[in-house]
C-alpha cells in the first residue's frame, strides 16, 4: 500500500497472443471454416436439392435434437412399412417437439434417404455454407494483415531503432 500501481501481465493491455499467434489462429480458423463450407454444408445443400422430385409422405418427428447437424429422426410410412430415418445435415425444424407432424420427401428406391419438404430447396444449408465461406475469407484477410505486420516488425528489428522503414 505504498501508492504505486502494480500492473500484472493480464492488465497491461497485452492480449497474450502476439502477431505470430494471431497469424496461426486466423489461418486455422480460415481453414476450419473453409473446410466446413466446402466439405459439409455445400454437399448437404446439394443432397437436400436432390430430393425435390422424391416421394412425398406425412411423417412425425421421432427424435428431436439439433436438426442442422443431423440429429433429428422422422417416422413415416413408405410402401406399406414403417420407416424411421435420419434427417440430413442442414435440415431445419429443430425447435419442433417429438411427435410433431412434418411432411417429408424420400427416394422411392431407398426410403432411408429423406428430407423435410420445406428443406428440399437447400436454402438453409446453402446460406450457412456461404456464411462460413465468408467468415473463412475474413479470417484469411486477417491472416494477411498479421503477416504484413510481422514482416514490417522484422524489418524494423533488423534495420535497427534509428533506421527508416
mmCIF file of C-alpha atoms in Angstrom:
data_model
loop_
_atom_site.group_PDB
_atom_site.id
_atom_site.type_symbol
_atom_site.label_atom_id
_atom_site.label_comp_id
_atom_site.label_asym_id
_atom_site.label_seq_id
_atom_site.Cartn_x
_atom_site.Cartn_y
_atom_site.Cartn_z
ATOM 1 C CA UNK A 1 0.000 0.000 0.000
ATOM 2 C CA UNK A 2 2.713 2.451 -0.971
ATOM 3 C CA UNK A 3 0.555 4.302 -3.512
ATOM 4 C CA UNK A 4 2.114 2.652 -6.556
ATOM 5 C CA UNK A 5 0.033 0.833 -9.143
ATOM 6 C CA UNK A 6 1.078 -2.768 -9.645
ATOM 7 C CA UNK A 7 0.037 -3.953 -13.058
ATOM 8 C CA UNK A 8 0.046 -7.615 -13.919
ATOM 9 C CA UNK A 9 0.534 -9.032 -17.417
ATOM 10 C CA UNK A 10 -3.187 -9.551 -17.842
ATOM 11 C CA UNK A 11 -3.958 -5.899 -17.105
ATOM 12 C CA UNK A 12 -1.202 -4.448 -19.256
ATOM 13 C CA UNK A 13 -3.262 -4.274 -22.439
ATOM 14 C CA UNK A 14 -1.489 -7.295 -23.950
ATOM 15 C CA UNK A 15 -3.819 -9.973 -25.243
ATOM 16 C CA UNK A 16 -1.336 -12.775 -24.698
ATOM 17 C CA UNK A 17 -1.296 -13.673 -28.400
ATOM 18 C CA UNK A 18 1.459 -11.996 -30.310
ATOM 19 C CA UNK A 19 1.384 -11.346 -34.050
ATOM 20 C CA UNK A 20 2.566 -14.891 -34.775
ATOM 21 C CA UNK A 21 -0.124 -16.381 -32.567
ATOM 22 C CA UNK A 22 -2.738 -14.215 -34.262
ATOM 23 C CA UNK A 23 -1.482 -15.314 -37.654
ATOM 24 C CA UNK A 24 -1.627 -19.010 -36.747
ATOM 25 C CA UNK A 25 -5.043 -18.659 -35.102
ATOM 26 C CA UNK A 26 -6.508 -16.748 -38.064
ATOM 27 C CA UNK A 27 -5.137 -19.249 -40.568
ATOM 28 C CA UNK A 28 -6.502 -22.149 -38.508
ATOM 29 C CA UNK A 29 -9.966 -20.589 -38.279
ATOM 30 C CA UNK A 30 -9.939 -19.790 -42.001
ATOM 31 C CA UNK A 31 -9.011 -23.392 -42.793
ATOM 32 C CA UNK A 32 -11.650 -24.887 -40.486
ATOM 33 C CA UNK A 33 -14.453 -22.612 -41.704
ATOM 34 C CA UNK A 34 -13.471 -23.204 -45.318
ATOM 35 C CA UNK A 35 -13.491 -26.973 -44.777
ATOM 36 C CA UNK A 36 -16.897 -26.774 -43.075
ATOM 37 C CA UNK A 37 -18.275 -24.865 -46.017
ATOM 38 C CA UNK A 38 -16.766 -26.929 -48.822
ATOM 39 C CA UNK A 39 -16.814 -30.415 -47.321
ATOM 40 C CA UNK A 40 -20.012 -30.351 -45.253
ATOM 41 C CA UNK A 41 -22.513 -27.589 -45.985
ATOM 42 C CA UNK A 42 -22.326 -27.282 -49.802
ATOM 43 C CA UNK A 43 -22.730 -31.081 -50.224
ATOM 44 C CA UNK A 44 -25.589 -31.017 -47.679
ATOM 45 C CA UNK A 45 -27.373 -28.336 -49.696
ATOM 46 C CA UNK A 46 -26.900 -30.386 -52.889
ATOM 47 C CA UNK A 47 -28.230 -33.501 -51.154
ATOM 48 C CA UNK A 48 -31.323 -31.622 -49.994
ATOM 49 C CA UNK A 49 -31.926 -30.291 -53.522
ATOM 50 C CA UNK A 50 -31.616 -33.810 -54.947
ATOM 51 C CA UNK A 51 -34.791 -34.832 -53.092
ATOM 52 C CA UNK A 52 -37.032 -32.250 -54.812
ATOM 53 C CA UNK A 53 -38.548 -34.921 -57.042
ATOM 54 C CA UNK A 54 -38.808 -37.544 -54.295
ATOM 55 C CA UNK A 55 -41.910 -39.255 -52.977
ATOM 56 C CA UNK A 56 -43.943 -37.187 -50.522
ATOM 57 C CA UNK A 57 -45.124 -38.615 -47.179
ATOM 58 C CA UNK A 58 -46.611 -37.387 -43.912
ATOM 59 C CA UNK A 59 -44.291 -38.107 -41.002
ATOM 60 C CA UNK A 60 -43.893 -37.460 -37.308
ATOM 61 C CA UNK A 61 -40.748 -36.268 -35.609
ATOM 62 C CA UNK A 62 -39.416 -39.388 -33.891
ATOM 63 C CA UNK A 63 -36.290 -37.949 -32.215
ATOM 64 C CA UNK A 64 -35.639 -34.246 -31.830
ATOM 65 C CA UNK A 65 -32.284 -32.603 -31.462
ATOM 66 C CA UNK A 66 -30.178 -30.217 -33.466
ATOM 67 C CA UNK A 67 -31.546 -30.900 -36.941
ATOM 68 C CA UNK A 68 -28.988 -28.574 -38.565
ATOM 69 C CA UNK A 69 -26.235 -31.054 -37.659
ATOM 70 C CA UNK A 70 -28.296 -34.141 -38.461
ATOM 71 C CA UNK A 71 -29.567 -35.269 -35.065
ATOM 72 C CA UNK A 72 -33.302 -35.499 -35.870
ATOM 73 C CA UNK A 73 -35.206 -38.594 -36.954
ATOM 74 C CA UNK A 74 -38.635 -38.954 -38.536
ATOM 75 C CA UNK A 75 -41.087 -41.851 -38.727
ATOM 76 C CA UNK A 76 -43.313 -42.362 -41.770
ATOM 77 C CA UNK A 77 -44.996 -44.996 -43.945
ATOM 78 C CA UNK A 78 -43.360 -45.988 -47.236
ATOM 79 C CA UNK A 79 -44.651 -48.859 -49.382
ATOM 80 C CA UNK A 80 -46.725 -50.215 -46.507
ATOM 81 C CA UNK A 81 -43.927 -50.357 -43.944
ATOM 82 C CA UNK A 82 -42.906 -48.012 -41.146
ATOM 83 C CA UNK A 83 -39.570 -46.291 -41.709
ATOM 84 C CA UNK A 84 -37.527 -44.380 -39.137
ATOM 85 C CA UNK A 85 -34.921 -42.281 -40.934
ATOM 86 C CA UNK A 86 -32.381 -39.608 -40.012
ATOM 87 C CA UNK A 87 -32.883 -36.108 -41.364
ATOM 88 C CA UNK A 88 -29.724 -34.986 -43.154
ATOM 89 C CA UNK A 89 -27.288 -32.305 -42.073
ATOM 90 C CA UNK A 90 -28.645 -28.876 -42.927
ATOM 91 C CA UNK A 91 -32.267 -29.676 -42.056
ATOM 92 C CA UNK A 92 -34.460 -27.166 -40.296
ATOM 93 C CA UNK A 93 -37.184 -27.756 -37.747
ATOM 94 C CA UNK A 94 -35.038 -28.267 -34.671
ATOM 95 C CA UNK A 95 -37.481 -26.340 -32.477
ATOM 96 C CA UNK A 96 -40.281 -28.850 -33.044
ATOM 97 C CA UNK A 97 -41.003 -31.360 -30.308
ATOM 98 C CA UNK A 98 -41.198 -35.135 -30.633
ATOM 99 C CA UNK A 99 -44.467 -36.180 -32.253
ATOM 100 C CA UNK A 100 -44.823 -33.039 -34.368
ATOM 101 C CA UNK A 101 -46.268 -33.628 -37.840
ATOM 102 C CA UNK A 102 -43.918 -32.904 -40.747
ATOM 103 C CA UNK A 103 -44.063 -33.573 -44.461
ATOM 104 C CA UNK A 104 -41.024 -35.338 -45.886
ATOM 105 C CA UNK A 105 -39.701 -36.346 -49.287
ATOM 106 C CA UNK A 106 -37.781 -39.575 -49.740
ATOM 107 C CA UNK A 107 -36.153 -41.535 -52.542
ATOM 108 C CA UNK A 108 -38.525 -44.183 -53.858
ATOM 109 C CA UNK A 109 -35.793 -46.832 -54.062
ATOM 110 C CA UNK A 110 -34.330 -46.002 -50.610
ATOM 111 C CA UNK A 111 -36.765 -44.579 -48.032
ATOM 112 C CA UNK A 112 -33.887 -44.037 -45.572
ATOM 113 C CA UNK A 113 -32.794 -41.069 -47.734
ATOM 114 C CA UNK A 114 -35.248 -38.439 -46.545
ATOM 115 C CA UNK A 115 -35.570 -34.683 -46.003
ATOM 116 C CA UNK A 116 -38.260 -32.336 -44.757
ATOM 117 C CA UNK A 117 -40.342 -30.966 -47.623
ATOM 118 C CA UNK A 118 -39.529 -27.398 -46.528
ATOM 119 C CA UNK A 119 -35.773 -28.130 -46.801
ATOM 120 C CA UNK A 120 -35.548 -29.631 -50.286
ATOM 121 C CA UNK A 121 -34.664 -26.236 -51.738
ATOM 122 C CA UNK A 122 -31.384 -26.421 -49.808
ATOM 123 C CA UNK A 123 -31.740 -22.799 -48.679
ATOM 124 C CA UNK A 124 -30.777 -23.129 -45.016
ATOM 125 C CA UNK A 125 -27.737 -25.290 -45.696
ATOM 126 C CA UNK A 126 -26.658 -23.109 -48.622
ATOM 127 C CA UNK A 127 -26.981 -19.956 -46.526
ATOM 128 C CA UNK A 128 -24.865 -21.483 -43.757
ATOM 129 C CA UNK A 129 -22.317 -22.626 -46.362
ATOM 130 C CA UNK A 130 -21.992 -19.111 -47.782
ATOM 131 C CA UNK A 131 -21.772 -17.592 -44.299
ATOM 132 C CA UNK A 132 -18.970 -19.942 -43.245
ATOM 133 C CA UNK A 133 -17.177 -19.337 -46.557
ATOM 134 C CA UNK A 134 -17.406 -15.578 -45.960
ATOM 135 C CA UNK A 135 -16.061 -15.984 -42.431
ATOM 136 C CA UNK A 136 -13.206 -18.096 -43.814
ATOM 137 C CA UNK A 137 -12.311 -15.280 -46.238
ATOM 138 C CA UNK A 138 -12.454 -12.756 -43.399
ATOM 139 C CA UNK A 139 -10.012 -14.773 -41.317
ATOM 140 C CA UNK A 140 -7.806 -15.275 -44.373
ATOM 141 C CA UNK A 141 -7.649 -11.485 -44.805
ATOM 142 C CA UNK A 142 -6.848 -11.082 -41.102
ATOM 143 C CA UNK A 143 -4.028 -13.570 -41.608
ATOM 144 C CA UNK A 144 -2.655 -11.480 -44.457
ATOM 145 C CA UNK A 145 -2.736 -8.357 -42.271
ATOM 146 C CA UNK A 146 -0.944 -10.211 -39.453
ATOM 147 C CA UNK A 147 1.687 -11.483 -41.925
ATOM 148 C CA UNK A 148 2.337 -7.949 -43.219
ATOM 149 C CA UNK A 149 2.646 -6.712 -39.632
ATOM 150 C CA UNK A 150 5.151 -9.484 -38.843
ATOM 151 C CA UNK A 151 7.251 -8.663 -41.919
ATOM 152 C CA UNK A 152 7.324 -4.956 -41.071
ATOM 153 C CA UNK A 153 8.185 -5.681 -37.452
ATOM 154 C CA UNK A 154 11.034 -7.989 -38.518
ATOM 155 C CA UNK A 155 12.420 -5.335 -40.918
ATOM 156 C CA UNK A 156 12.396 -2.746 -38.117
ATOM 157 C CA UNK A 157 14.298 -5.089 -35.819
ATOM 158 C CA UNK A 158 16.901 -5.963 -38.457
ATOM 159 C CA UNK A 159 17.386 -2.330 -39.603
ATOM 160 C CA UNK A 160 17.866 -1.024 -36.068
ATOM 161 C CA UNK A 161 15.993 1.502 -33.969
ATOM 162 C CA UNK A 162 17.030 4.640 -35.875
ATOM 163 C CA UNK A 163 16.550 3.425 -39.462
ATOM 164 C CA UNK A 164 13.539 4.417 -41.572
ATOM 165 C CA UNK A 165 11.454 1.610 -43.000
#
